[in-house]
Coordinates of C-alpha atoms in Angstrom, one line a residue:
M1 CA -34.4 3.1 -25.7
P2 CA -33.2 0.8 -23.0
P3 CA -31.6 2.3 -19.9
N4 CA -27.9 2.4 -19.2
R5 CA -27.6 -0.4 -16.6
I6 CA -24.8 0.3 -14.0
I7 CA -23.1 -0.9 -10.8
I8 CA -21.7 1.9 -8.7
D9 CA -18.6 1.0 -6.7
T10 CA -18.3 3.6 -4.0
D11 CA -16.6 4.8 -0.8
P12 CA -19.3 7.3 0.2
G13 CA -18.0 10.7 1.2
V14 CA -19.5 14.0 0.2
D15 CA -19.2 13.8 -3.6
D16 CA -20.0 10.1 -3.8
V17 CA -23.4 10.9 -2.1
L18 CA -24.1 13.5 -4.7
A19 CA -23.2 11.1 -7.4
M20 CA -25.6 8.5 -6.2
L21 CA -28.4 11.1 -5.7
L22 CA -27.9 12.1 -9.3
A23 CA -28.1 8.4 -10.4
F24 CA -31.2 7.7 -8.4
S25 CA -32.8 10.9 -9.7
A26 CA -32.8 9.5 -13.2
K27 CA -35.8 8.3 -15.1
P28 CA -36.2 4.5 -15.5
E29 CA -35.6 4.7 -19.2
E30 CA -32.3 6.6 -18.6
L31 CA -30.5 4.6 -16.0
E32 CA -31.0 1.4 -14.0
V33 CA -28.8 1.1 -10.9
L34 CA -28.3 -2.6 -10.2
M35 CA -26.0 -2.5 -7.3
L36 CA -24.0 -0.3 -4.8
S37 CA -20.7 -2.0 -4.1
V38 CA -19.4 -0.4 -0.9
Q39 CA -15.8 -0.3 0.3
F40 CA -13.2 1.6 2.3
G41 CA -11.8 4.8 0.9
N42 CA -12.8 8.3 2.0
I43 CA -13.6 6.8 5.4
D44 CA -13.6 3.3 6.8
V45 CA -16.1 0.8 5.3
Q46 CA -18.7 0.8 8.2
N47 CA -19.0 4.6 8.0
C48 CA -19.3 4.3 4.2
L49 CA -22.2 1.8 4.6
R50 CA -24.0 4.1 7.1
N51 CA -23.8 6.9 4.7
V52 CA -25.4 4.6 2.0
V53 CA -28.2 3.7 4.4
S54 CA -28.7 7.4 5.3
L55 CA -28.9 8.2 1.6
F56 CA -31.8 5.9 1.0
H57 CA -33.4 7.0 4.3
F58 CA -33.6 10.5 3.1
I59 CA -34.7 9.7 -0.4
E60 CA -37.6 7.9 1.2
K61 CA -38.4 10.8 3.4
E62 CA -38.1 13.3 0.5
R63 CA -40.4 11.3 -1.7
A64 CA -43.0 11.3 1.1
W65 CA -42.6 15.1 1.7
R66 CA -43.0 15.8 -2.0
K67 CA -46.1 13.7 -2.2
E68 CA -47.6 15.7 0.7
Q69 CA -46.7 18.9 -1.1
G70 CA -48.3 17.8 -4.5
R71 CA -44.9 17.8 -6.1
P72 CA -43.4 15.1 -8.4
E73 CA -41.8 12.5 -6.1
G74 CA -38.7 12.0 -8.3
F75 CA -36.2 9.3 -7.9
A76 CA -38.2 7.2 -10.3
T77 CA -35.5 4.7 -11.1
L78 CA -35.7 3.4 -7.5
G79 CA -39.4 2.7 -8.1
A80 CA -38.4 0.5 -11.1
R81 CA -35.7 -1.6 -9.4
K82 CA -34.2 -1.9 -5.9
P83 CA -30.5 -1.9 -6.1
I84 CA -28.4 -4.5 -4.3
V85 CA -26.2 -3.1 -1.6
A86 CA -23.1 -5.2 -0.8
V87 CA -20.0 -4.6 1.4
G88 CA -16.5 -5.2 0.0
A89 CA -13.0 -4.4 0.8
E90 CA -12.0 -3.1 4.2
E91 CA -8.5 -2.2 3.3
P92 CA -6.2 -2.0 0.2
L93 CA -4.5 -4.9 -1.3
A94 CA -0.9 -4.1 -0.2
E95 CA -0.5 -0.6 1.2
Q96 CA -1.2 1.0 4.6
M97 CA -4.8 2.2 4.5
L98 CA -5.4 6.0 4.4
V99 CA -8.6 7.8 4.7
A100 CA -9.6 11.4 3.7
D101 CA -11.4 12.3 6.9
F102 CA -9.7 15.6 7.1
F103 CA -11.8 16.7 4.1
H104 CA -14.9 14.5 4.2
G105 CA -15.2 14.6 8.1
I106 CA -14.8 11.8 10.7
D107 CA -17.9 10.0 9.3
G108 CA -17.4 10.9 5.7
L109 CA -20.2 13.5 5.7
G110 CA -18.7 16.5 7.5
G111 CA -19.5 14.9 11.0
I112 CA -23.2 15.1 10.5
H113 CA -23.9 11.9 12.4
H114 CA -22.2 13.5 15.5
S115 CA -23.4 17.1 15.0
H116 CA -27.0 16.1 14.1
P117 CA -27.6 12.6 15.5
H118 CA -31.3 13.0 15.1
L119 CA -30.9 12.8 11.3
T120 CA -29.1 9.5 11.5
P121 CA -31.1 6.3 11.0
A122 CA -31.3 4.0 13.9
E123 CA -28.5 1.4 13.9
T124 CA -30.9 -1.4 13.6
W125 CA -30.0 -1.5 9.8
K126 CA -26.7 -3.3 10.8
S127 CA -28.8 -6.5 11.2
L128 CA -29.5 -6.4 7.5
F129 CA -25.9 -7.1 6.7
S130 CA -25.5 -10.0 9.1
P131 CA -26.9 -13.5 8.9
A132 CA -30.0 -14.0 11.0
P133 CA -29.3 -15.8 14.3
E134 CA -30.5 -19.4 14.5
G135 CA -33.6 -20.2 16.7
L136 CA -35.4 -16.9 16.5
T137 CA -38.8 -16.6 18.1
A138 CA -41.8 -15.5 16.0
A139 CA -41.5 -12.1 17.7
E140 CA -37.8 -11.7 16.8
T141 CA -38.4 -12.8 13.3
A142 CA -41.1 -10.2 12.9
E143 CA -38.8 -7.5 14.4
L144 CA -36.2 -8.4 11.8
Q145 CA -38.7 -8.2 9.0
A146 CA -39.9 -4.9 10.3
I147 CA -36.4 -3.5 10.0
E148 CA -36.1 -4.7 6.5
D149 CA -39.4 -3.2 5.6
Q150 CA -38.2 0.2 6.9
H151 CA -35.3 0.1 4.4
S152 CA -37.5 -0.8 1.4
F153 CA -35.4 1.0 -1.4
F154 CA -32.6 -1.4 -1.4
T155 CA -31.8 -5.1 -1.1
P156 CA -29.1 -5.9 1.4
S157 CA -26.6 -8.7 0.5
L158 CA -24.7 -11.0 2.7
K159 CA -22.3 -11.7 0.0
S160 CA -19.0 -9.8 -0.6
A161 CA -19.3 -7.1 -3.0
H162 CA -17.0 -8.7 -5.6
E163 CA -19.1 -11.8 -5.5
E164 CA -22.2 -9.8 -6.3
I165 CA -20.5 -7.9 -9.1
L166 CA -19.4 -11.2 -10.8
Q167 CA -22.9 -12.8 -10.3
L168 CA -24.6 -9.8 -11.9
L169 CA -22.2 -10.0 -14.8
R170 CA -22.7 -13.8 -15.2
D171 CA -26.5 -13.5 -15.0
N172 CA -26.8 -10.9 -17.7
E173 CA -25.8 -10.7 -21.4
P174 CA -22.2 -9.6 -22.0
D175 CA -21.7 -5.9 -22.7
T176 CA -25.0 -4.8 -21.1
I177 CA -23.7 -3.6 -17.6
T178 CA -21.4 -0.7 -16.9
I179 CA -19.4 -0.4 -13.7
V180 CA -19.0 3.2 -12.4
A181 CA -16.1 3.2 -9.9
I182 CA -15.9 6.3 -7.8
G183 CA -13.5 5.1 -5.1
P184 CA -10.4 3.0 -4.8
L185 CA -10.5 0.0 -7.3
T186 CA -10.0 -2.7 -4.7
N187 CA -13.4 -4.5 -5.2
L188 CA -12.9 -4.4 -8.9
A189 CA -9.4 -5.8 -8.7
I190 CA -10.6 -8.7 -6.5
A191 CA -13.5 -9.5 -8.8
A192 CA -11.2 -9.5 -11.9
A193 CA -8.6 -11.8 -10.2
T194 CA -11.3 -14.1 -9.0
D195 CA -12.9 -14.7 -12.4
P196 CA -11.3 -12.6 -15.2
E197 CA -13.6 -13.9 -18.0
A198 CA -16.8 -13.2 -16.0
F199 CA -15.4 -9.6 -15.2
L200 CA -14.7 -9.0 -18.8
R201 CA -18.5 -9.5 -19.6
V202 CA -18.8 -5.8 -18.5
K203 CA -19.6 -3.3 -21.2
E204 CA -17.2 -0.8 -19.8
V205 CA -15.7 0.4 -16.6
V206 CA -16.0 4.1 -15.9
V207 CA -13.4 5.2 -13.4
M208 CA -12.9 8.5 -11.5
G209 CA -9.3 8.4 -10.6
G210 CA -5.8 9.5 -11.4
A211 CA -4.1 12.7 -12.4
V212 CA -2.4 12.6 -15.7
D213 CA -1.1 16.1 -16.6
V214 CA -2.1 18.0 -13.4
P215 CA -1.1 17.8 -9.7
G216 CA -2.6 15.3 -7.4
N217 CA -4.9 15.7 -4.4
P218 CA -5.5 18.3 -3.1
P219 CA -5.0 20.4 -6.3
S220 CA -6.0 23.6 -4.6
L221 CA -2.8 23.6 -2.5
S222 CA -0.7 24.0 -5.6
R223 CA -2.2 27.4 -6.2
I224 CA -1.2 28.7 -2.6
H225 CA 2.2 29.9 -1.9
N226 CA 1.7 31.6 1.5
F227 CA 3.0 29.2 4.1
E228 CA 1.3 31.1 7.0
A229 CA -2.0 30.8 5.3
T230 CA -1.8 27.1 4.9
H231 CA -0.1 26.0 8.1
P232 CA -1.3 24.2 10.3
S233 CA -4.4 23.5 8.2
T234 CA -2.5 21.4 5.5
P235 CA -4.7 18.3 4.8
R236 CA -3.6 15.2 6.6
F237 CA -4.7 11.8 5.2
H238 CA -4.8 9.4 8.1
L239 CA -3.3 6.0 8.4
I240 CA -5.8 3.8 10.0
K241 CA -4.8 0.3 8.9
Q242 CA -1.8 0.0 11.1
P243 CA -1.8 -0.3 15.0
N244 CA -2.0 2.9 16.9
T245 CA 1.7 3.1 17.6
P246 CA 4.0 6.1 18.1
L247 CA 5.2 5.7 14.4
R248 CA 1.7 5.8 13.0
R249 CA 0.9 8.9 15.1
Q250 CA 4.1 10.5 13.8
L251 CA 3.3 9.7 10.2
N252 CA -0.2 11.1 10.7
L253 CA 1.3 14.5 11.5
R254 CA 2.4 14.7 7.8
N255 CA 0.3 14.9 4.7
Q256 CA 0.5 11.3 3.4
M257 CA -0.3 12.1 -0.2
T258 CA 2.4 12.4 -2.9
P259 CA 2.3 15.5 -5.1
G260 CA 1.3 13.6 -8.3
A261 CA -1.3 11.2 -7.0
E262 CA -5.1 11.4 -6.9
F263 CA -6.6 9.9 -3.8
N264 CA -8.4 6.9 -5.3
F265 CA -5.3 5.6 -7.1
Y266 CA -3.1 6.4 -4.1
G267 CA -5.6 4.6 -1.8
D268 CA -4.9 1.3 -3.5
S269 CA -2.3 1.8 -6.3
V270 CA -1.9 -1.9 -6.8
A271 CA -5.6 -2.4 -7.4
A272 CA -5.6 0.5 -9.9
A273 CA -2.7 -0.9 -11.7
R274 CA -4.3 -4.3 -12.0
V275 CA -7.6 -3.1 -13.4
L276 CA -5.9 -0.8 -15.9
A277 CA -3.7 -3.8 -17.0
L278 CA -6.8 -5.5 -18.4
T279 CA -7.1 -2.8 -21.1
S280 CA -3.7 -4.2 -22.5
P281 CA -3.5 -6.7 -25.3
N282 CA -1.1 -8.4 -22.9
P283 CA -1.9 -7.6 -19.3
S284 CA 1.3 -9.2 -17.9
T285 CA 3.3 -6.4 -19.5
T286 CA 1.8 -3.8 -17.1
L287 CA 0.8 -5.8 -14.0
P288 CA 2.5 -4.4 -10.8
P289 CA 5.5 -6.3 -9.4
L290 CA 4.8 -8.8 -6.7
L291 CA 5.4 -7.3 -3.2
H292 CA 7.5 -9.3 -0.8
G293 CA 5.6 -10.4 2.3
K294 CA 2.3 -9.2 1.0
K295 CA -0.8 -11.0 -0.1
N296 CA -0.7 -10.9 -3.9
L297 CA -3.6 -11.7 -6.2
P298 CA -2.8 -14.2 -8.9
A299 CA -1.7 -13.2 -12.4
Y300 CA -4.2 -13.0 -15.2
P301 CA -4.3 -15.9 -17.6
K302 CA -2.0 -15.4 -20.7
K303 CA -5.0 -15.5 -23.1
L304 CA -8.1 -13.6 -22.4
S305 CA -11.2 -13.3 -24.6
K306 CA -11.1 -9.5 -24.8
Q307 CA -9.6 -6.3 -23.6
L308 CA -11.3 -4.2 -21.0
T309 CA -12.9 -1.0 -22.1
L310 CA -12.0 1.6 -19.4
K311 CA -12.9 5.2 -19.6
L312 CA -10.9 7.3 -17.2
F313 CA -12.1 10.5 -15.6
P314 CA -8.9 12.0 -13.9
L315 CA -8.6 15.2 -11.9
D316 CA -7.6 16.8 -15.2
I317 CA -11.2 16.7 -16.4
T318 CA -13.2 16.5 -13.1
T319 CA -11.6 19.5 -11.2
P320 CA -13.0 22.2 -13.3
H321 CA -16.6 21.0 -12.8
K322 CA -17.7 22.7 -9.6
L323 CA -20.8 23.2 -7.5
P324 CA -20.8 26.8 -6.3
R325 CA -22.1 27.5 -2.9
T326 CA -24.2 30.4 -4.1
L327 CA -25.9 28.1 -6.7
L328 CA -26.6 25.5 -4.1
E329 CA -28.2 28.0 -1.9
S330 CA -30.4 29.4 -4.7
H331 CA -31.9 25.9 -4.9
T332 CA -32.1 24.8 -1.3
D333 CA -33.0 28.0 0.5
P334 CA -36.7 27.9 -0.8
L335 CA -37.0 24.3 0.3
T336 CA -37.2 25.0 4.1
D337 CA -39.0 21.8 4.9
S338 CA -37.4 19.4 2.4
P339 CA -35.7 16.5 4.2
L340 CA -33.2 16.1 1.4
A341 CA -32.4 19.8 1.2
T342 CA -32.0 19.9 5.0
W343 CA -29.7 16.8 5.1
T344 CA -27.5 17.8 2.1
T345 CA -27.1 21.4 3.1
I346 CA -25.7 20.5 6.5
F347 CA -22.9 18.3 5.2
L348 CA -22.2 20.5 2.1
T349 CA -22.0 23.6 4.3
S350 CA -19.5 21.8 6.4
T351 CA -17.6 21.0 3.3
F352 CA -17.5 24.5 2.0
H353 CA -16.1 25.6 5.4
K354 CA -13.4 23.0 5.0
I355 CA -12.5 24.2 1.5
L356 CA -12.1 27.7 2.8
S357 CA -10.0 26.5 5.8
I358 CA -7.6 24.8 3.2
A359 CA -7.4 27.8 0.9
P360 CA -8.3 30.8 3.1
D361 CA -7.2 33.4 0.5
Q362 CA -10.1 32.6 -1.9
D363 CA -13.2 34.7 -2.1
P364 CA -15.8 33.1 0.1
E365 CA -18.5 34.1 -2.4
Q366 CA -16.7 32.1 -5.1
V367 CA -16.2 28.9 -3.1
G368 CA -17.2 25.7 -4.9
L369 CA -17.1 21.9 -4.4
E370 CA -15.3 20.0 -7.2
L371 CA -17.7 17.4 -8.6
H372 CA -15.2 14.6 -9.2
D373 CA -17.4 11.6 -8.6
P374 CA -20.8 12.9 -9.9
L375 CA -19.2 13.7 -13.3
T376 CA -19.0 10.0 -14.0
I377 CA -22.7 9.6 -13.4
W378 CA -23.5 12.5 -15.7
Y379 CA -21.6 10.6 -18.4
A380 CA -23.7 7.4 -17.7
L381 CA -26.9 9.5 -17.9
T382 CA -26.2 11.3 -21.1
V383 CA -24.2 8.7 -23.1
N384 CA -26.4 7.1 -25.8
A385 CA -27.5 3.8 -24.4
N386 CA -27.5 2.3 -27.8
N387 CA -23.9 3.4 -28.4
N388 CA -22.8 -0.1 -27.1
N389 CA -19.9 -2.1 -28.3
N390 CA -22.0 -5.3 -28.5
N391 CA -19.7 -7.3 -30.8
G392 CA -16.8 -7.1 -28.5
E393 CA -14.6 -4.9 -30.7
R394 CA -12.8 -1.9 -29.1
Q395 CA -13.9 1.6 -30.1
G396 CA -10.7 3.5 -29.8
V397 CA -11.0 7.3 -29.9
E398 CA -14.6 8.4 -29.9
Q399 CA -16.9 11.3 -29.5
D400 CA -20.6 10.6 -28.8
E401 CA -23.8 12.6 -29.4
A402 CA -23.4 14.3 -26.0
Q403 CA -20.0 15.8 -26.8
W404 CA -18.1 13.5 -24.5
E405 CA -14.6 13.0 -26.0
F406 CA -12.0 10.4 -25.1
V407 CA -8.5 9.8 -26.3
E408 CA -6.8 6.4 -26.1
E409 CA -3.5 6.6 -24.1
D410 CA -1.0 4.1 -22.5
I411 CA -1.5 5.1 -18.9
R412 CA 0.0 3.1 -16.1
V413 CA -0.1 3.4 -12.3
E414 CA 3.1 3.5 -10.2
T415 CA 3.0 1.1 -7.3
A416 CA 6.6 0.7 -6.1
G417 CA 8.1 4.1 -6.2
Q418 CA 9.3 5.7 -3.0
W419 CA 7.7 9.1 -3.8
T420 CA 5.3 8.3 -6.6
R421 CA 2.8 5.8 -5.2
G422 CA -0.5 6.1 -7.2
C423 CA 0.9 8.4 -9.8
C424 CA -0.3 8.0 -13.5
I425 CA 2.5 7.6 -16.0
A426 CA 2.0 8.3 -19.6
D427 CA 4.6 8.6 -22.4
R428 CA 5.0 12.2 -23.3
R429 CA 8.1 11.8 -25.5
G430 CA 6.0 12.0 -28.7
K431 CA 7.5 9.0 -30.3
G432 CA 4.3 7.1 -30.8
M433 CA 3.8 3.3 -30.7
R434 CA 5.5 1.1 -33.4
D435 CA 4.0 -1.9 -35.1
G436 CA 6.8 -4.2 -36.3
D437 CA 9.4 -1.4 -36.5
G438 CA 12.4 -2.8 -34.5
Y439 CA 10.3 -5.6 -32.9
D440 CA 10.1 -9.3 -33.5
R441 CA 6.3 -9.8 -33.7
D442 CA 6.8 -13.5 -32.8
A443 CA 9.0 -12.9 -29.7
D444 CA 7.8 -13.1 -26.2
V445 CA 6.2 -9.7 -25.3
E446 CA 8.0 -9.7 -22.0
T447 CA 11.5 -9.8 -23.7
E448 CA 13.4 -6.6 -23.0
V449 CA 14.1 -4.4 -26.0
V450 CA 17.1 -2.1 -26.0
G451 CA 15.9 1.5 -25.8
D452 CA 12.3 0.6 -24.8
A453 CA 12.4 -0.6 -21.2
G454 CA 8.8 -1.3 -20.2
G455 CA 7.5 -1.8 -23.8
W456 CA 6.1 1.7 -24.1
L457 CA 6.7 1.8 -27.9
D458 CA 5.5 -1.7 -28.6
R459 CA 1.8 -2.1 -29.7
R460 CA 1.7 -5.6 -28.1
R461 CA 2.4 -4.0 -24.7
G462 CA 1.0 -1.2 -22.5
N463 CA -2.4 -0.2 -21.5
R464 CA -5.2 1.2 -23.7
V465 CA -7.1 3.6 -21.5
L466 CA -9.8 6.0 -22.9
R467 CA -9.2 9.3 -21.1
C468 CA -12.0 11.8 -21.0
V469 CA -10.8 15.1 -22.4
R470 CA -14.1 17.0 -23.1
T471 CA -17.6 17.1 -21.5
P472 CA -20.7 18.7 -22.7
G473 CA -19.7 21.8 -20.6
V474 CA -18.0 22.8 -17.4
D475 CA -20.7 25.3 -16.4
K476 CA -23.6 23.1 -17.5
F477 CA -23.1 20.3 -15.0
A478 CA -23.9 21.9 -11.6
P479 CA -27.3 23.3 -12.7
V480 CA -28.2 19.9 -14.1
L481 CA -27.1 18.2 -10.9
L482 CA -29.2 20.5 -8.7
E483 CA -32.3 20.4 -10.9
R484 CA -32.3 16.7 -10.8
M485 CA -31.7 16.4 -7.1
F486 CA -34.1 19.1 -5.8
G487 CA -36.5 19.9 -8.7
D488 CA -38.7 18.0 -11.1
V489 CA -36.8 15.2 -12.9
V490 CA -35.7 16.8 -16.2

C-alpha cells in the first residue's frame, strides 16, 4: 500500500509539535511527509521556525540515544525522505495579528528556550534560510556546509512556503498529496489565490480549525463561573502586528478572542473564508467582502476544474481527545536519559501548569492537554491510503474503515462582524437545500433571492465542508500518540 503523502502547514506551539512528532514516528509505508510549511500563529514566525528546527534536533538526538541503548530508533519516515521546510506568512491577510503566547509561552513551547537554553540548538541554523553571501572563502563555504550537515533531517528552502506548496502539487500527479493545516490558513489562501488550478491538484485539505456547535477558545472557560478563580489569569491573546502604542497596550489588557471563534480561524478569518470557499460549486458566493484600505487577494476565476475536498476538524471533535498528565508521566518517567522525553516533558509540564492556572478548580490529577492538532495527523495515519478520490468526483458523506465519519455541511466563516470575527456559521433552521424549487437554474448565482439572503438554500451556492463527527475513539488516541512517540513504532 502506498503511503499517504502529506504537507503539514503549521505554526508550531505545543500541540503542533506533538502532531509533527506523531507524523514523523510513522512507518514509511504509512506516511510520507513532503514538507513543513511554517507561518505565524501561536507565536511569531521566527519562533515557530526555531521550534521546527528544535524538533528535528531532538529527533536526531533521540535516534542516536536509542541506537546506543539497543532500542528501535523509530521515526523511520524521516529516513525515507527529508521533508522541505519553508517559511511563509508573517501576518494575516487583513486583521491585526494575535498570538497565543499566554498559553504556549513566549517562544511557543512554554518558555523552554529561555528556561533551558542549553536545550536550544545554536542559532547558526538561521543561515540555512538565507541566501549565501557572495564571495565566500573556501573556509566560509565549508562552515556553511557543516551547518547544513548538522541539520540533516530536513531540506531548508529559500522559497516562500506557498511557492513550495504549489511546486509540489505541480510536480506530482493530481489527487496524490494531502495538505494537513494545523494553524491559520494564510499560506494556503495565498497559494490558492496565486494559482487556483495548481492548488486544486491537492487530494484533500485536512483542517484543524473552527467551532461549529461549541464555544470558541478557550472552551475551558465556559465551564468556570467563579470570577475570583479566573481573574486576573484570564487568557490574553496579544496583538503584535500593530506598533507598540498606548492603544495596543490597552487592547492587550483584554482577552481578544470572541466567544464563538476558534483561534486558527480567528487568527486569519479572511484566509479561512477564502479556503473554505473553494469547496463551493461557485466560490464567489461565499468569498469574504473586500476590505477597504487592505491588501486583498484576487477573486477566483468563475470557472474552476473542480471543487476542493476539505475535511474540517473543529473544536467540537478535537476537544474531547486529551493527553492526561498521568498517562504522559507513565511513559516518560522510565525514560530518564531519553533526549526526546526530557525535552517534551519540560514544555508539556509547563503547559499542564498553565491549564491549571486557567481553570484552578479542576482536579490536578485529572488535568489533560487537548490534542487538537495531533488529531488531524491520526486521521492521516489511519485513513486507507487507497481510499482516494482519483477521478476527481466528490465523495460526500463518508465513513472509512478506521471509523472516521464526516458529514457535509455549508459552513462559512465570518470576517466582517464586530463581535463574531472567525466564527463558523452553519444553517441550523432545518430547511435543507433546494434544487430548482423556487430558483431559476439559469440565473446568475449571485442574484438575490427573496427569503434566502446569502444563498443558504440554493445548491448552486454555499460551501461543501466535510466536518468530522466521529473518530476511532476518544480514549484510544492518547495511548497511540505516546506509544509512537516514545515506544517502538506500532
